[in-house]
């Protein structure tokens, strides 16, 4: 997997659109130079996508969304389709984040339906998998992650780029971070699963595996140095320009 390192800012439900737009403007003016070497994706709230894109579209930073519908169109009040995300300028969408799986009952099947809808409508999925603290304590982390991954990728051809995020739920701030030694075997498990499902050339060409959970400027290098880790999904530390910039600077060093 020799693709560009990707660092994704997941702003979750933290800021109003005008604040998101202000932060995006700052990120664009301060990070454009670094974005030649590191793919930087900003995922604001749905209502902030349009405003944030006004700054991003003139730059080499990339727009992503935090969620999308499991169906393509129709009477689904309040839902946002992949086509709508594509229309507003989003290249990526986070799918199956543990916030949604755990707090909103999003199932493996819905995650798969979302992935398939995204791929049809030219939105690239950032699929999140990861075990809870209890699942880990019960020795089930491998079973859970393999189940989530296999379900998410059902009927996926592997012809388009996909990002798989290993984000153990217990490692998300304020809980984490995981230690690199904890993560490496799980990354290996995900990679082995991918090459079971798809031809090796497609895995190498189209899949990136990244880590998420309490990533910050002090630990990101340790994660990016791991074999087959091509980036990070960042929550809390992406809400601050200075903290996020440090992460990107470290990521750039890792590409050199
Ligand atoms: P933190 O970086 O705040 O731990 O959040 C991780 C996350 O959930 C990103 O999607």
PDB file of C-alpha atoms and ligand atoms in Angstrom:
ATOM      1  CA  UNK A   1       0.000   0.000   0.000  1.00  0.00           C
ATOM      2  CA  UNK A   2       2.021   2.932  -1.250  1.00  0.00           C
ATOM      3  CA  UNK A   3      -0.724   5.494  -1.455  1.00  0.00           C
ATOM      4  CA  UNK A   4      -0.621   9.005  -0.086  1.00  0.00           C
ATOM      5  CA  UNK A   5      -0.960   9.300   3.687  1.00  0.00           C
ATOM      6  CA  UNK A   6      -4.456  10.525   4.555  1.00  0.00           C
ATOM      7  CA  UNK A   7      -5.325  12.534   7.673  1.00  0.00           C
ATOM      8  CA  UNK A   8      -9.037  13.025   8.280  1.00  0.00           C
ATOM      9  CA  UNK A   9     -10.540  15.634  10.604  1.00  0.00           C
ATOM     10  CA  UNK A  10     -13.863  14.482  12.054  1.00  0.00           C
ATOM     11  CA  UNK A  11     -15.382  17.566  13.673  1.00  0.00           C
ATOM     12  CA  UNK A  12     -18.407  15.574  14.877  1.00  0.00           C
ATOM     13  CA  UNK A  13     -21.241  17.769  16.274  1.00  0.00           C
ATOM     14  CA  UNK A  14     -19.053  20.431  17.831  1.00  0.00           C
ATOM     15  CA  UNK A  15     -19.335  23.665  15.852  1.00  0.00           C
ATOM     16  CA  UNK A  16     -21.943  25.742  14.066  1.00  0.00           C
ATOM     17  CA  UNK A  17     -21.407  26.129  10.295  1.00  0.00           C
ATOM     18  CA  UNK A  18     -19.893  29.622  10.514  1.00  0.00           C
ATOM     19  CA  UNK A  19     -17.289  28.393  13.007  1.00  0.00           C
ATOM     20  CA  UNK A  20     -16.584  25.357  10.818  1.00  0.00           C
ATOM     21  CA  UNK A  21     -16.155  27.659   7.836  1.00  0.00           C
ATOM     22  CA  UNK A  22     -13.767  29.892   9.803  1.00  0.00           C
ATOM     23  CA  UNK A  23     -11.701  26.886  10.817  1.00  0.00           C
ATOM     24  CA  UNK A  24     -11.684  25.593   7.241  1.00  0.00           C
ATOM     25  CA  UNK A  25     -10.445  28.980   6.005  1.00  0.00           C
ATOM     26  CA  UNK A  26      -7.604  28.828   8.526  1.00  0.00           C
ATOM     27  CA  UNK A  27      -6.749  25.226   7.606  1.00  0.00           C
ATOM     28  CA  UNK A  28      -6.737  26.077   3.907  1.00  0.00           C
ATOM     29  CA  UNK A  29      -4.430  29.064   4.316  1.00  0.00           C
ATOM     30  CA  UNK A  30      -2.068  27.262   6.723  1.00  0.00           C
ATOM     31  CA  UNK A  31      -2.013  23.707   5.403  1.00  0.00           C
ATOM     32  CA  UNK A  32      -2.124  23.999   1.609  1.00  0.00           C
ATOM     33  CA  UNK A  33       1.625  23.552   1.273  1.00  0.00           C
ATOM     34  CA  UNK A  34       1.570  20.408   3.430  1.00  0.00           C
ATOM     35  CA  UNK A  35      -1.410  19.038   1.511  1.00  0.00           C
ATOM     36  CA  UNK A  36       0.823  18.318  -1.477  1.00  0.00           C
ATOM     37  CA  UNK A  37       2.314  15.425   0.495  1.00  0.00           C
ATOM     38  CA  UNK A  38      -0.505  14.473   2.845  1.00  0.00           C
ATOM     39  CA  UNK A  39      -4.142  14.144   1.803  1.00  0.00           C
ATOM     40  CA  UNK A  40      -6.073  16.315   4.252  1.00  0.00           C
ATOM     41  CA  UNK A  41      -9.812  15.680   4.541  1.00  0.00           C
ATOM     42  CA  UNK A  42     -12.120  17.924   6.568  1.00  0.00           C
ATOM     43  CA  UNK A  43     -15.453  16.445   7.684  1.00  0.00           C
ATOM     44  CA  UNK A  44     -17.739  19.163   9.057  1.00  0.00           C
ATOM     45  CA  UNK A  45     -21.394  18.747  10.018  1.00  0.00           C
ATOM     46  CA  UNK A  46     -23.868  18.267   7.162  1.00  0.00           C
ATOM     47  CA  UNK A  47     -25.121  21.818   7.560  1.00  0.00           C
ATOM     48  CA  UNK A  48     -21.542  23.106   7.371  1.00  0.00           C
ATOM     49  CA  UNK A  49     -20.574  21.237   4.188  1.00  0.00           C
ATOM     50  CA  UNK A  50     -21.561  23.975   1.750  1.00  0.00           C
ATOM     51  CA  UNK A  51     -19.891  26.809   3.652  1.00  0.00           C
ATOM     52  CA  UNK A  52     -16.726  24.815   4.307  1.00  0.00           C
ATOM     53  CA  UNK A  53     -16.561  23.861   0.644  1.00  0.00           C
ATOM     54  CA  UNK A  54     -16.447  27.535  -0.341  1.00  0.00           C
ATOM     55  CA  UNK A  55     -12.903  27.576   1.091  1.00  0.00           C
ATOM     56  CA  UNK A  56     -11.869  24.013   0.321  1.00  0.00           C
ATOM     57  CA  UNK A  57     -12.812  24.001  -3.353  1.00  0.00           C
ATOM     58  CA  UNK A  58     -10.123  26.566  -4.155  1.00  0.00           C
ATOM     59  CA  UNK A  59      -7.476  24.474  -2.399  1.00  0.00           C
ATOM     60  CA  UNK A  60      -5.883  21.039  -2.385  1.00  0.00           C
ATOM     61  CA  UNK A  61      -7.661  20.082   0.836  1.00  0.00           C
ATOM     62  CA  UNK A  62     -10.596  17.706   0.469  1.00  0.00           C
ATOM     63  CA  UNK A  63     -14.175  17.740   1.740  1.00  0.00           C
ATOM     64  CA  UNK A  64     -15.734  14.766   3.528  1.00  0.00           C
ATOM     65  CA  UNK A  65     -19.040  14.118   5.312  1.00  0.00           C
ATOM     66  CA  UNK A  66     -19.627  12.374   8.619  1.00  0.00           C
ATOM     67  CA  UNK A  67     -22.566  10.193   7.623  1.00  0.00           C
ATOM     68  CA  UNK A  68     -25.013   9.430   4.814  1.00  0.00           C
ATOM     69  CA  UNK A  69     -28.185   7.496   4.145  1.00  0.00           C
ATOM     70  CA  UNK A  70     -28.379   3.748   3.548  1.00  0.00           C
ATOM     71  CA  UNK A  71     -30.792   4.320   0.656  1.00  0.00           C
ATOM     72  CA  UNK A  72     -30.304   6.329  -2.528  1.00  0.00           C
ATOM     73  CA  UNK A  73     -33.511   8.358  -2.694  1.00  0.00           C
ATOM     74  CA  UNK A  74     -37.104   8.633  -1.531  1.00  0.00           C
ATOM     75  CA  UNK A  75     -39.341   9.217   1.470  1.00  0.00           C
ATOM     76  CA  UNK A  76     -36.694   9.169   4.173  1.00  0.00           C
ATOM     77  CA  UNK A  77     -37.316  12.365   6.109  1.00  0.00           C
ATOM     78  CA  UNK A  78     -34.152  13.947   7.395  1.00  0.00           C
ATOM     79  CA  UNK A  79     -31.771  11.653   5.538  1.00  0.00           C
ATOM     80  CA  UNK A  80     -28.933  12.865   3.297  1.00  0.00           C
ATOM     81  CA  UNK A  81     -28.094  10.767   0.236  1.00  0.00           C
ATOM     82  CA  UNK A  82     -24.682  10.079  -1.252  1.00  0.00           C
ATOM     83  CA  UNK A  83     -25.764  11.949  -4.373  1.00  0.00           C
ATOM     84  CA  UNK A  84     -26.518  15.034  -2.256  1.00  0.00           C
ATOM     85  CA  UNK A  85     -23.080  14.779  -0.657  1.00  0.00           C
ATOM     86  CA  UNK A  86     -21.461  14.478  -4.062  1.00  0.00           C
ATOM     87  CA  UNK A  87     -23.428  17.500  -5.255  1.00  0.00           C
ATOM     88  CA  UNK A  88     -22.292  19.633  -2.312  1.00  0.00           C
ATOM     89  CA  UNK A  89     -18.650  18.735  -3.045  1.00  0.00           C
ATOM     90  CA  UNK A  90     -17.889  15.891  -0.635  1.00  0.00           C
ATOM     91  CA  UNK A  91     -15.385  13.395  -1.982  1.00  0.00           C
ATOM     92  CA  UNK A  92     -15.468  11.128   1.085  1.00  0.00           C
ATOM     93  CA  UNK A  93     -17.970  10.036   3.710  1.00  0.00           C
ATOM     94  CA  UNK A  94     -17.295   8.432   7.099  1.00  0.00           C
ATOM     95  CA  UNK A  95     -19.460   5.312   7.379  1.00  0.00           C
ATOM     96  CA  UNK A  96     -20.081   3.099  10.404  1.00  0.00           C
ATOM     97  CA  UNK A  97     -18.491   5.350  13.018  1.00  0.00           C
ATOM     98  CA  UNK A  98     -18.870   3.820  16.489  1.00  0.00           C
ATOM     99  CA  UNK A  99     -20.770   6.939  17.625  1.00  0.00           C
ATOM    100  CA  UNK A 100     -23.494   5.865  15.225  1.00  0.00           C
ATOM    101  CA  UNK A 101     -23.226   2.112  15.684  1.00  0.00           C
ATOM    102  CA  UNK A 102     -23.452   2.429  19.475  1.00  0.00           C
ATOM    103  CA  UNK A 103     -25.575   5.535  20.077  1.00  0.00           C
ATOM    104  CA  UNK A 104     -27.930   5.209  17.084  1.00  0.00           C
ATOM    105  CA  UNK A 105     -28.105   1.473  16.553  1.00  0.00           C
ATOM    106  CA  UNK A 106     -26.503   1.498  13.112  1.00  0.00           C
ATOM    107  CA  UNK A 107     -26.183  -2.144  12.068  1.00  0.00           C
ATOM    108  CA  UNK A 108     -23.550  -3.950   9.999  1.00  0.00           C
ATOM    109  CA  UNK A 109     -26.189  -4.299   7.275  1.00  0.00           C
ATOM    110  CA  UNK A 110     -26.854  -0.549   7.179  1.00  0.00           C
ATOM    111  CA  UNK A 111     -23.133   0.098   7.037  1.00  0.00           C
ATOM    112  CA  UNK A 112     -22.908  -2.186   4.002  1.00  0.00           C
ATOM    113  CA  UNK A 113     -25.898  -0.496   2.331  1.00  0.00           C
ATOM    114  CA  UNK A 114     -24.289   2.900   2.912  1.00  0.00           C
ATOM    115  CA  UNK A 115     -20.992   1.727   1.458  1.00  0.00           C
ATOM    116  CA  UNK A 116     -22.746   0.436  -1.665  1.00  0.00           C
ATOM    117  CA  UNK A 117     -24.771   3.669  -2.067  1.00  0.00           C
ATOM    118  CA  UNK A 118     -21.634   5.768  -1.624  1.00  0.00           C
ATOM    119  CA  UNK A 119     -19.748   3.857  -4.297  1.00  0.00           C
ATOM    120  CA  UNK A 120     -22.635   4.123  -6.791  1.00  0.00           C
ATOM    121  CA  UNK A 121     -22.793   7.887  -6.338  1.00  0.00           C
ATOM    122  CA  UNK A 122     -19.071   8.582  -6.450  1.00  0.00           C
ATOM    123  CA  UNK A 123     -18.498   9.199  -2.762  1.00  0.00           C
ATOM    124  CA  UNK A 124     -15.526   7.315  -1.330  1.00  0.00           C
ATOM    125  CA  UNK A 125     -16.245   5.444   1.916  1.00  0.00           C
ATOM    126  CA  UNK A 126     -14.174   5.825   5.055  1.00  0.00           C
ATOM    127  CA  UNK A 127     -15.374   2.686   6.839  1.00  0.00           C
ATOM    128  CA  UNK A 128     -14.879   2.531  10.613  1.00  0.00           C
ATOM    129  CA  UNK A 129     -14.430  -0.754  12.450  1.00  0.00           C
ATOM    130  CA  UNK A 130     -13.366  -1.392  16.023  1.00  0.00           C
ATOM    131  CA  UNK A 131     -14.239  -3.250  19.181  1.00  0.00           C
ATOM    132  CA  UNK A 132     -15.621  -1.877  22.453  1.00  0.00           C
ATOM    133  CA  UNK A 133     -13.816  -2.164  25.773  1.00  0.00           C
ATOM    134  CA  UNK A 134     -16.056  -5.078  26.816  1.00  0.00           C
ATOM    135  CA  UNK A 135     -15.573  -6.932  23.539  1.00  0.00           C
ATOM    136  CA  UNK A 136     -11.848  -6.524  23.953  1.00  0.00           C
ATOM    137  CA  UNK A 137     -11.941  -7.697  27.588  1.00  0.00           C
ATOM    138  CA  UNK A 138     -13.912 -10.759  26.507  1.00  0.00           C
ATOM    139  CA  UNK A 139     -11.226 -11.631  23.951  1.00  0.00           C
ATOM    140  CA  UNK A 140     -13.526 -10.890  20.996  1.00  0.00           C
ATOM    141  CA  UNK A 141     -11.746  -8.012  19.266  1.00  0.00           C
ATOM    142  CA  UNK A 142     -10.672 -10.050  16.239  1.00  0.00           C
ATOM    143  CA  UNK A 143     -14.118 -11.609  15.791  1.00  0.00           C
ATOM    144  CA  UNK A 144     -15.851  -8.234  16.035  1.00  0.00           C
ATOM    145  CA  UNK A 145     -13.544  -6.427  13.624  1.00  0.00           C
ATOM    146  CA  UNK A 146     -13.647  -9.258  11.081  1.00  0.00           C
ATOM    147  CA  UNK A 147     -17.435  -9.392  11.303  1.00  0.00           C
ATOM    148  CA  UNK A 148     -17.781  -5.628  10.816  1.00  0.00           C
ATOM    149  CA  UNK A 149     -15.329  -5.614   7.930  1.00  0.00           C
ATOM    150  CA  UNK A 150     -16.795  -8.584   6.103  1.00  0.00           C
ATOM    151  CA  UNK A 151     -20.320  -7.165   6.430  1.00  0.00           C
ATOM    152  CA  UNK A 152     -19.289  -3.674   5.321  1.00  0.00           C
ATOM    153  CA  UNK A 153     -17.584  -4.987   2.187  1.00  0.00           C
ATOM    154  CA  UNK A 154     -20.287  -7.446   1.053  1.00  0.00           C
ATOM    155  CA  UNK A 155     -20.892  -7.079  -2.714  1.00  0.00           C
ATOM    156  CA  UNK A 156     -18.152  -4.449  -2.997  1.00  0.00           C
ATOM    157  CA  UNK A 157     -16.001  -4.960  -6.094  1.00  0.00           C
ATOM    158  CA  UNK A 158     -12.883  -3.231  -4.768  1.00  0.00           C
ATOM    159  CA  UNK A 159     -12.560  -1.208  -7.986  1.00  0.00           C
ATOM    160  CA  UNK A 160     -12.807   2.175  -6.231  1.00  0.00           C
ATOM    161  CA  UNK A 161     -10.730   3.658  -3.416  1.00  0.00           C
ATOM    162  CA  UNK A 162     -11.849   2.806   0.116  1.00  0.00           C
ATOM    163  CA  UNK A 163     -10.364   3.777   3.470  1.00  0.00           C
ATOM    164  CA  UNK A 164     -10.692   1.337   6.365  1.00  0.00           C
ATOM    165  CA  UNK A 165     -10.266   2.909   9.792  1.00  0.00           C
ATOM    166  CA  UNK A 166      -9.362   0.730  12.726  1.00  0.00           C
ATOM    167  CA  UNK A 167     -10.790   2.775  15.569  1.00  0.00           C
ATOM    168  CA  UNK A 168     -11.110   0.784  18.804  1.00  0.00           C
ATOM    169  CA  UNK A 169     -13.980   2.361  20.711  1.00  0.00           C
ATOM    170  CA  UNK A 170     -12.100   2.295  24.025  1.00  0.00           C
ATOM    171  CA  UNK A 171      -9.267   4.304  22.455  1.00  0.00           C
ATOM    172  CA  UNK A 172     -11.414   7.275  21.451  1.00  0.00           C
ATOM    173  CA  UNK A 173     -10.727  10.321  23.645  1.00  0.00           C
ATOM    174  CA  UNK A 174     -10.924  10.741  26.547  1.00  0.00           C
ATOM    175  CA  UNK A 175     -10.293   6.982  26.731  1.00  0.00           C
ATOM    176  CA  UNK A 176      -7.221   6.246  24.643  1.00  0.00           C
ATOM    177  CA  UNK A 177      -4.900   6.116  22.914  1.00  0.00           C
ATOM    178  CA  UNK A 178      -4.156   2.527  21.981  1.00  0.00           C
ATOM    179  CA  UNK A 179      -0.500   1.556  21.978  1.00  0.00           C
ATOM    180  CA  UNK A 180       1.124   0.842  18.626  1.00  0.00           C
ATOM    181  CA  UNK A 181       1.732  -2.748  19.782  1.00  0.00           C
ATOM    182  CA  UNK A 182      -2.029  -3.128  20.315  1.00  0.00           C
ATOM    183  CA  UNK A 183      -2.821  -1.800  16.894  1.00  0.00           C
ATOM    184  CA  UNK A 184      -0.340  -3.578  14.653  1.00  0.00           C
ATOM    185  CA  UNK A 185      -1.905  -7.067  14.921  1.00  0.00           C
ATOM    186  CA  UNK A 186      -5.344  -5.621  14.200  1.00  0.00           C
ATOM    187  CA  UNK A 187      -4.048  -3.751  11.151  1.00  0.00           C
ATOM    188  CA  UNK A 188      -2.483  -7.007   9.974  1.00  0.00           C
ATOM    189  CA  UNK A 189      -5.787  -8.809  10.529  1.00  0.00           C
ATOM    190  CA  UNK A 190      -7.626  -6.191   8.458  1.00  0.00           C
ATOM    191  CA  UNK A 191      -5.048  -6.409   5.682  1.00  0.00           C
ATOM    192  CA  UNK A 192      -5.203 -10.218   5.620  1.00  0.00           C
ATOM    193  CA  UNK A 193      -9.001 -10.044   5.462  1.00  0.00           C
ATOM    194  CA  UNK A 194      -8.821  -7.621   2.538  1.00  0.00           C
ATOM    195  CA  UNK A 195      -6.551  -9.918   0.583  1.00  0.00           C
ATOM    196  CA  UNK A 196      -8.949 -12.768   1.304  1.00  0.00           C
ATOM    197  CA  UNK A 197     -11.817 -10.763  -0.204  1.00  0.00           C
ATOM    198  CA  UNK A 198     -10.095  -9.017  -3.135  1.00  0.00           C
ATOM    199  CA  UNK A 199      -7.215  -9.622  -5.539  1.00  0.00           C
ATOM    200  CA  UNK A 200      -3.937  -8.351  -4.085  1.00  0.00           C
ATOM    201  CA  UNK A 201      -3.494  -5.748  -6.855  1.00  0.00           C
ATOM    202  CA  UNK A 202      -6.846  -4.174  -5.982  1.00  0.00           C
ATOM    203  CA  UNK A 203      -6.008  -4.118  -2.284  1.00  0.00           C
ATOM    204  CA  UNK A 204      -2.678  -2.438  -3.000  1.00  0.00           C
ATOM    205  CA  UNK A 205      -4.201   0.037  -5.420  1.00  0.00           C
ATOM    206  CA  UNK A 206      -7.491   0.965  -3.809  1.00  0.00           C
ATOM    207  CA  UNK A 207      -7.414   0.313  -0.077  1.00  0.00           C
ATOM    208  CA  UNK A 208      -5.809   2.302   2.706  1.00  0.00           C
ATOM    209  CA  UNK A 209      -5.920   1.215   6.340  1.00  0.00           C
ATOM    210  CA  UNK A 210      -5.699   3.982   8.917  1.00  0.00           C
ATOM    211  CA  UNK A 211      -5.923   4.303  12.706  1.00  0.00           C
ATOM    212  CA  UNK A 212      -8.284   6.434  14.832  1.00  0.00           C
ATOM    213  CA  UNK A 213      -8.525   7.049  18.580  1.00  0.00           C
ATOM    214  CA  UNK A 214      -6.928   9.895  20.582  1.00  0.00           C
ATOM    215  CA  UNK A 215      -4.502  10.763  17.796  1.00  0.00           C
ATOM    216  CA  UNK A 216      -2.515  13.935  18.458  1.00  0.00           C
ATOM    217  CA  UNK A 217       0.746  15.574  17.489  1.00  0.00           C
ATOM    218  CA  UNK A 218       2.713  13.635  20.087  1.00  0.00           C
ATOM    219  CA  UNK A 219       1.616  10.135  19.056  1.00  0.00           C
ATOM    220  CA  UNK A 220       0.716  10.296  15.361  1.00  0.00           C
ATOM    221  CA  UNK A 221       4.227   9.403  14.141  1.00  0.00           C
ATOM    222  CA  UNK A 222       4.177   6.208  16.199  1.00  0.00           C
ATOM    223  CA  UNK A 223       0.978   5.149  14.429  1.00  0.00           C
ATOM    224  CA  UNK A 224       2.096   6.167  10.946  1.00  0.00           C
ATOM    225  CA  UNK A 225       5.351   4.244  11.334  1.00  0.00           C
ATOM    226  CA  UNK A 226       3.408   1.011  11.737  1.00  0.00           C
ATOM    227  CA  UNK A 227       3.417  -1.370   8.801  1.00  0.00           C
ATOM    228  CA  UNK A 228       0.417  -0.878   6.483  1.00  0.00           C
ATOM    229  CA  UNK A 229      -0.941   2.167   8.353  1.00  0.00           C
ATOM    230  CA  UNK A 230      -1.562   4.928   5.819  1.00  0.00           C
ATOM    231  CA  UNK A 231      -3.125   7.656   7.900  1.00  0.00           C
ATOM    232  CA  UNK A 232      -5.286   8.697  10.824  1.00  0.00           C
ATOM    233  CA  UNK A 233      -8.846   9.689  11.681  1.00  0.00           C
ATOM    234  CA  UNK A 234      -8.719  12.546  14.172  1.00  0.00           C
ATOM    235  CA  UNK A 235     -11.496  13.801  16.435  1.00  0.00           C
ATOM    236  CA  UNK A 236     -10.706  16.161  19.331  1.00  0.00           C
ATOM    237  CA  UNK A 237      -7.284  17.267  18.073  1.00  0.00           C
ATOM    238  CA  UNK A 238      -8.795  18.318  14.734  1.00  0.00           C
ATOM    239  CA  UNK A 239     -10.900  20.990  16.440  1.00  0.00           C
ATOM    240  CA  UNK A 240      -7.831  23.159  17.011  1.00  0.00           C
ATOM    241  CA  UNK A 241      -5.828  24.616  14.143  1.00  0.00           C
ATOM    242  CA  UNK A 242      -2.534  24.390  16.054  1.00  0.00           C
ATOM    243  CA  UNK A 243      -3.044  20.799  17.180  1.00  0.00           C
ATOM    244  CA  UNK A 244      -4.171  19.631  13.752  1.00  0.00           C
ATOM    245  CA  UNK A 245      -1.296  21.428  12.037  1.00  0.00           C
ATOM    246  CA  UNK A 246       1.184  19.606  14.286  1.00  0.00           C
ATOM    247  CA  UNK A 247      -0.383  16.291  13.261  1.00  0.00           C
ATOM    248  CA  UNK A 248      -0.077  17.177   9.572  1.00  0.00           C
ATOM    249  CA  UNK A 249       3.550  18.293  10.020  1.00  0.00           C
ATOM    250  CA  UNK A 250       4.386  14.990  11.695  1.00  0.00           C
ATOM    251  CA  UNK A 251       2.564  13.093   8.956  1.00  0.00           C
ATOM    252  CA  UNK A 252       4.552  14.932   6.314  1.00  0.00           C
ATOM    253  CA  UNK A 253       7.809  13.983   8.062  1.00  0.00           C
ATOM    254  CA  UNK A 254       6.692  10.356   7.863  1.00  0.00           C
ATOM    255  CA  UNK A 255       6.295  10.624   4.100  1.00  0.00           C
ATOM    256  CA  UNK A 256       9.876  11.858   3.612  1.00  0.00           C
TER     257      UNK A 256
HETATM  258  P1  LIG B   1     -10.626  11.367  19.135  1.00  0.00           P
HETATM  259  O1  LIG B   1      -9.492  11.681  18.202  1.00  0.00           O
HETATM  260  O2  LIG B   1     -11.189  12.554  19.837  1.00  0.00           O
HETATM  261  O3  LIG B   1     -10.281  10.230  20.051  1.00  0.00           O
HETATM  262  O4  LIG B   1     -11.830  10.851  18.228  1.00  0.00           O
HETATM  263  C1  LIG B   1     -11.629   9.765  17.421  1.00  0.00           C
HETATM  264  C2  LIG B   1     -12.784   9.666  16.525  1.00  0.00           C
HETATM  265  O5  LIG B   1     -13.836   9.234  16.943  1.00  0.00           O
HETATM  266  C3  LIG B   1     -12.596  10.132  15.157  1.00  0.00           C
HETATM  267  O6  LIG B   1     -13.634   9.752  14.353  1.00  0.00           O
END
